[in-house]
Coordinates of C-alpha atoms in Angstrom, one line a residue:
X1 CA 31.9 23.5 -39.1
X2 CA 31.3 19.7 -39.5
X3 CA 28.1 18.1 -39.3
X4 CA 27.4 14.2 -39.4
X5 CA 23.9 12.6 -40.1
X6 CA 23.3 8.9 -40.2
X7 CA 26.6 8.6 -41.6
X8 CA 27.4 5.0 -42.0
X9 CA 30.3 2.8 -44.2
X10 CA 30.2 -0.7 -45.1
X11 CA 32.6 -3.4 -46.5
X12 CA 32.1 -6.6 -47.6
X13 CA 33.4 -9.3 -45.3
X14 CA 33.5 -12.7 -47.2
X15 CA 32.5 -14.2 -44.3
X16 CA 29.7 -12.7 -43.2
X17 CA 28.9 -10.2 -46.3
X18 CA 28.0 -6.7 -45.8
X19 CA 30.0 -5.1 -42.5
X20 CA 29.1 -1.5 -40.9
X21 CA 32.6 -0.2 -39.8
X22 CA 30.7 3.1 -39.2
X23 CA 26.7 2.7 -38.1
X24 CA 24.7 5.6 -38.6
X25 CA 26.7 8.1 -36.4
X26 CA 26.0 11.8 -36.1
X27 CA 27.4 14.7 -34.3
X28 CA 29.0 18.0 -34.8
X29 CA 32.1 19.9 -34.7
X30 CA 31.5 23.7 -33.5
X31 CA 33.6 26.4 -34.5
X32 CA 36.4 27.4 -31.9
X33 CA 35.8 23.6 -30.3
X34 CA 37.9 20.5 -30.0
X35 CA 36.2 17.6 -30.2
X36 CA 37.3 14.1 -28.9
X37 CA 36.2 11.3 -31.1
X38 CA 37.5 8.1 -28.8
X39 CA 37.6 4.7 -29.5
X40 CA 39.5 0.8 -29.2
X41 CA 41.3 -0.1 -32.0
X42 CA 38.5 -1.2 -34.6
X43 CA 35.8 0.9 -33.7
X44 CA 35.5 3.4 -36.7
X45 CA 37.5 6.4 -36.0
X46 CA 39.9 6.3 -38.4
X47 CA 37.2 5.7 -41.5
X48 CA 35.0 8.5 -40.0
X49 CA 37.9 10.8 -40.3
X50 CA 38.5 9.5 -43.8
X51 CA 35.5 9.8 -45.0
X52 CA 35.0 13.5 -43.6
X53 CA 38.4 14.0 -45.4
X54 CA 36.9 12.8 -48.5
X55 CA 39.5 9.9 -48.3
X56 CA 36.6 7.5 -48.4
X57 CA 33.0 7.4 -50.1
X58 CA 30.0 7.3 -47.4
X59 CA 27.8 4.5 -48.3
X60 CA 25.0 6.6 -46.6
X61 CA 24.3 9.2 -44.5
X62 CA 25.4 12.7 -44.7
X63 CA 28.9 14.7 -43.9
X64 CA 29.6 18.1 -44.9
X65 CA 33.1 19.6 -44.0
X66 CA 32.7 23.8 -43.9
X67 CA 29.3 23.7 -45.4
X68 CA 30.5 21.5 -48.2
X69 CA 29.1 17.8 -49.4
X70 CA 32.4 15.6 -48.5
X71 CA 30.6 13.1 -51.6
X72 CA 29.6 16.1 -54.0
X73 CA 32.4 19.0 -53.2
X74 CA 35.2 16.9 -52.4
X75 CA 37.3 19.6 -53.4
X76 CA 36.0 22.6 -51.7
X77 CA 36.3 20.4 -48.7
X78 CA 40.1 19.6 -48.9
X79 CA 40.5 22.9 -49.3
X80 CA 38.8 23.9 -46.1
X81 CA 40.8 21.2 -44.2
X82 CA 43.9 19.9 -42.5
X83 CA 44.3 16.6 -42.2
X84 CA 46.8 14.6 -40.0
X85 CA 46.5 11.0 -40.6
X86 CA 48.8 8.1 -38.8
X87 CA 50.5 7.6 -41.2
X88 CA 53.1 10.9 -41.6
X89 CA 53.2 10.3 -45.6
X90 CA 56.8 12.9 -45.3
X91 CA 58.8 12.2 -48.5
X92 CA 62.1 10.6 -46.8
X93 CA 64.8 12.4 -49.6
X94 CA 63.3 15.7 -48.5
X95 CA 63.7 18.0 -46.1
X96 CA 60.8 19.1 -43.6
X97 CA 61.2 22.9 -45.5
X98 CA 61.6 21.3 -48.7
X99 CA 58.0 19.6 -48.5
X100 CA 56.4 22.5 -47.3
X101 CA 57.5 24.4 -49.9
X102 CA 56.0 21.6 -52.4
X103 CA 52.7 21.5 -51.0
X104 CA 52.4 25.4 -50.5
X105 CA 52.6 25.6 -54.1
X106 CA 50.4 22.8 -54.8
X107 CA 47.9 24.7 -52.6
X108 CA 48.1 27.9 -55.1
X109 CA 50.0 30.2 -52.4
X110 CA 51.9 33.1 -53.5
X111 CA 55.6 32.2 -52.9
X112 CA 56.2 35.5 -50.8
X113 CA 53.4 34.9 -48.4
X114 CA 54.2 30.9 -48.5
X115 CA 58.1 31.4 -47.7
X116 CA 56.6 33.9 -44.5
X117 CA 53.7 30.9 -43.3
X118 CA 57.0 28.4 -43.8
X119 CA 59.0 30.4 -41.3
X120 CA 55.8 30.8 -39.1
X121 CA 55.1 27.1 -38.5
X122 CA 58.9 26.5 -38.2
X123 CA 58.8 28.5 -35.4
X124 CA 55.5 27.6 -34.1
X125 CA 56.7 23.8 -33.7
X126 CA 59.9 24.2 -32.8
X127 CA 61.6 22.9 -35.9
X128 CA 64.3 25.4 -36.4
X129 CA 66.7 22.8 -35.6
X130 CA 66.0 19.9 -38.2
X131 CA 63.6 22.3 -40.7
X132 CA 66.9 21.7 -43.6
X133 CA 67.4 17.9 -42.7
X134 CA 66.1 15.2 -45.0
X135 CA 63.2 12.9 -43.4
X136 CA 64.4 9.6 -43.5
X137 CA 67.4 11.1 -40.4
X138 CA 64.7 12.8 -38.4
X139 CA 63.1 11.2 -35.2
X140 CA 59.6 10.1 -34.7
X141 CA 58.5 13.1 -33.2
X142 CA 59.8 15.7 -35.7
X143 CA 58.4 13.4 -38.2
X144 CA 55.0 14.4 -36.3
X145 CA 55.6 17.9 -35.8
X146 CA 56.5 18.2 -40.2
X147 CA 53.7 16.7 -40.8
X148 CA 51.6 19.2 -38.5
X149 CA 52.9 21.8 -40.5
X150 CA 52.0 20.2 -43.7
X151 CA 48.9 19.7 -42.6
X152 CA 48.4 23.2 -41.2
X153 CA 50.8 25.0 -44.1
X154 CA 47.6 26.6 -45.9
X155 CA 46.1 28.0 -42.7
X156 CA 42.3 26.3 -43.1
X157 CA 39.6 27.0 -40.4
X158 CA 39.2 23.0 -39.9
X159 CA 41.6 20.4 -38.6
X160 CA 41.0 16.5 -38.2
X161 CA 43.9 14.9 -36.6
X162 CA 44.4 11.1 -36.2
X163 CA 46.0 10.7 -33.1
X164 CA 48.8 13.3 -33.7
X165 CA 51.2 12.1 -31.0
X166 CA 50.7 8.6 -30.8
X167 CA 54.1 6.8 -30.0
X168 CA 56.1 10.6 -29.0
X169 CA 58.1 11.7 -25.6
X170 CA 56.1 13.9 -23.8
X171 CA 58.0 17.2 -24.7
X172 CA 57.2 16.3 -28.1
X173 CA 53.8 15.6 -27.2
X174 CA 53.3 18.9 -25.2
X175 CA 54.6 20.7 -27.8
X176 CA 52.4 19.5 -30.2
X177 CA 48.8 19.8 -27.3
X178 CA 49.9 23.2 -26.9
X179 CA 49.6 24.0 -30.6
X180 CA 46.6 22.4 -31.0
X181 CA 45.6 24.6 -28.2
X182 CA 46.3 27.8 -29.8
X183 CA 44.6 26.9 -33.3
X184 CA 41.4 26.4 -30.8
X185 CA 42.1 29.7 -29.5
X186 CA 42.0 30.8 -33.0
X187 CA 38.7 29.8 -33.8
X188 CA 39.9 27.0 -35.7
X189 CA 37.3 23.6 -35.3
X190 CA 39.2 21.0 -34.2
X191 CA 38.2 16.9 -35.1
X192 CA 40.9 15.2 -32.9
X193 CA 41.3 11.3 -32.1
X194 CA 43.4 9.9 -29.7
X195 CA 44.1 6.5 -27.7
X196 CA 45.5 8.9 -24.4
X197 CA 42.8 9.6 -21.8
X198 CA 44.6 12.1 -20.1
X199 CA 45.0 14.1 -23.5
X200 CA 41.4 14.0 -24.0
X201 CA 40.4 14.8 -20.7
X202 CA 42.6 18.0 -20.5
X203 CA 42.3 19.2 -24.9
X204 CA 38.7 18.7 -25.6
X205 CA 35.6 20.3 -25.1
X206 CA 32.9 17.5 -25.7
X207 CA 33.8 14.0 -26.4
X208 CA 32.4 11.0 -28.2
X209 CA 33.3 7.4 -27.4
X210 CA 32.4 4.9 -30.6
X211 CA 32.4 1.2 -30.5
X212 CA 31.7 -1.4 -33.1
X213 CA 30.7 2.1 -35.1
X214 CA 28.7 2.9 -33.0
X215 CA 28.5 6.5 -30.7
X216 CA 28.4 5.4 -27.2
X217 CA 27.5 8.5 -25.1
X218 CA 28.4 12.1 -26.5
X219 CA 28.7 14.7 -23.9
X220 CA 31.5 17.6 -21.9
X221 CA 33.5 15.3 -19.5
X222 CA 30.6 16.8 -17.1
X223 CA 28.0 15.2 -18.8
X224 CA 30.1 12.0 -19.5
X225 CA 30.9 12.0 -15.5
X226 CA 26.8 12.1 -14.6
X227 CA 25.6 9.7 -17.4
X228 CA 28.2 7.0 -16.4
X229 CA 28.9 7.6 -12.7
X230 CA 32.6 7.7 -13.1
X231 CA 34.9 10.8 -12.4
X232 CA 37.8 9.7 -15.0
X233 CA 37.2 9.5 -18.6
X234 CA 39.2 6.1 -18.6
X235 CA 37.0 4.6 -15.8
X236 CA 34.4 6.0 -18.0
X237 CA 36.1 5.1 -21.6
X238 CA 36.2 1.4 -20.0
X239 CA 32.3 1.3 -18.3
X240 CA 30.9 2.2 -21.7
X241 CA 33.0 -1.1 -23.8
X242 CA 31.8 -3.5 -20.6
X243 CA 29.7 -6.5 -22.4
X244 CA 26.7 -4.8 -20.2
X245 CA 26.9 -1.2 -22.3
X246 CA 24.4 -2.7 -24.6
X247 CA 22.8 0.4 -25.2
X248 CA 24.0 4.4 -26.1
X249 CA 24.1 7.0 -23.3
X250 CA 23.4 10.1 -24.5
X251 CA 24.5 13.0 -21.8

């Protein structure tokens, strides 16, 4: 469902010219699979997940998203995608319902069957309680969960979500795992990056570490555990960013 080769971005640093912020990385996302792409703060996730959004323009390499060119079918692409970035992006003067209603008709669906997917994902996320009260009063966390349903409003086979409960309470948090956990269950192919270990560990199938740009070791928390020697994926996460990881493990 998404499949990366040699897929590299650079920007010019004034200091010391042309930077890789993504370095010839390649992997893939199966159908029906989440798939951890970990990293410290810097280390190219959140452009890899732009670019496979078609947020950002490879400078090499190849991405397609669904069978689709993220360069040459940008569209087809965001069609075939849901994607949760850091930032919520919720218009504050609106309500949760009243955005989902916007982008359900920017997205062409039929307002019969979008009013049914609203109540759906209301439901699904546990919104019923704030689903009619404008943004700027809600929480952090139903900030998150609106934006999840954005996100997953049009129903698309492929999700890529940037660390989708990043700063929440752990209700919150479960609430949101155990959803991402059913769209899995759905077949859906899940891109997901996170800074929580224990999230990881417990949501995703296979995992990828990256550093500098770079893909560290790619493997099931199995094969992570008997490339590294370690039986946590933080005493792993933290072995593979030591000075003496100079090279990629590949499990």
């Amino acid at each position: 469902m998404i499949q990366l080769e040699n897929l590299t971005k650079t920007f010019r640093d004034n200091g010391r010219g042309q930077r890789a912020v993504v370095d010839h990385i390649s992997f893939e996302v199966r159908k029906g699979e989440i798939f951890g792409l970990l990293g410290p703060n810097g280390a190219g996730k959140t452009t890899t997940l732009r670019m496979l959004a078609t947020l950002l323009k490879p400078s090499s390499g190849l991405a397609r998203v669904g069978g689709y060119d993220v360069t040459s079918q940008s569209a087809d692409v965001r069609r075939r995608i849901g994607f949760l970035s850091g930032d919520t992006g919720l218009y504050h003067r609106l309500t949760p319902r009243e955005i989902l209603l916007i982008f359900g008709r920017l997205n062409g669906m039929a307002e019969d069957a979008l009013r049914a997917r609203i109540a759906e994902m209301i439901e699904m996320l546990q919104m019923q309680t704030f689903a009619d009260t404008r943004v700027d009063k809600l929480s952090t966390g139903m900030r998150q969960r609106a934006a999840l349903a954005r996100a997953l409003l049009h129903d698309p086979p492929i999700l890529i979500l940037d660390e989708p409960t990043a700063g929440l309470d752990v209700p919150t948090a479960r609430t949101i795992e155990e959803f991402i956990v059913r769209a899995k269950g759905s077949g859906k192919s899940v891109l997901y990056s996170t800074h929580v270990m224990e999230e990881a560990e417990y949501l995703c199938d296979r995992i990828a570490v990256i550093d500098r740009g770079v893909i560290r070791i790619l493997g099931t928390m199995e094969e992570l555990k008997r490339a590294t020697g370690k039986l946590r994926l933080r005493e792993i996460f933290i072995a593979l960013l030591e000075p003496s990881a100079e090279k990629a493990a590949t499990a």
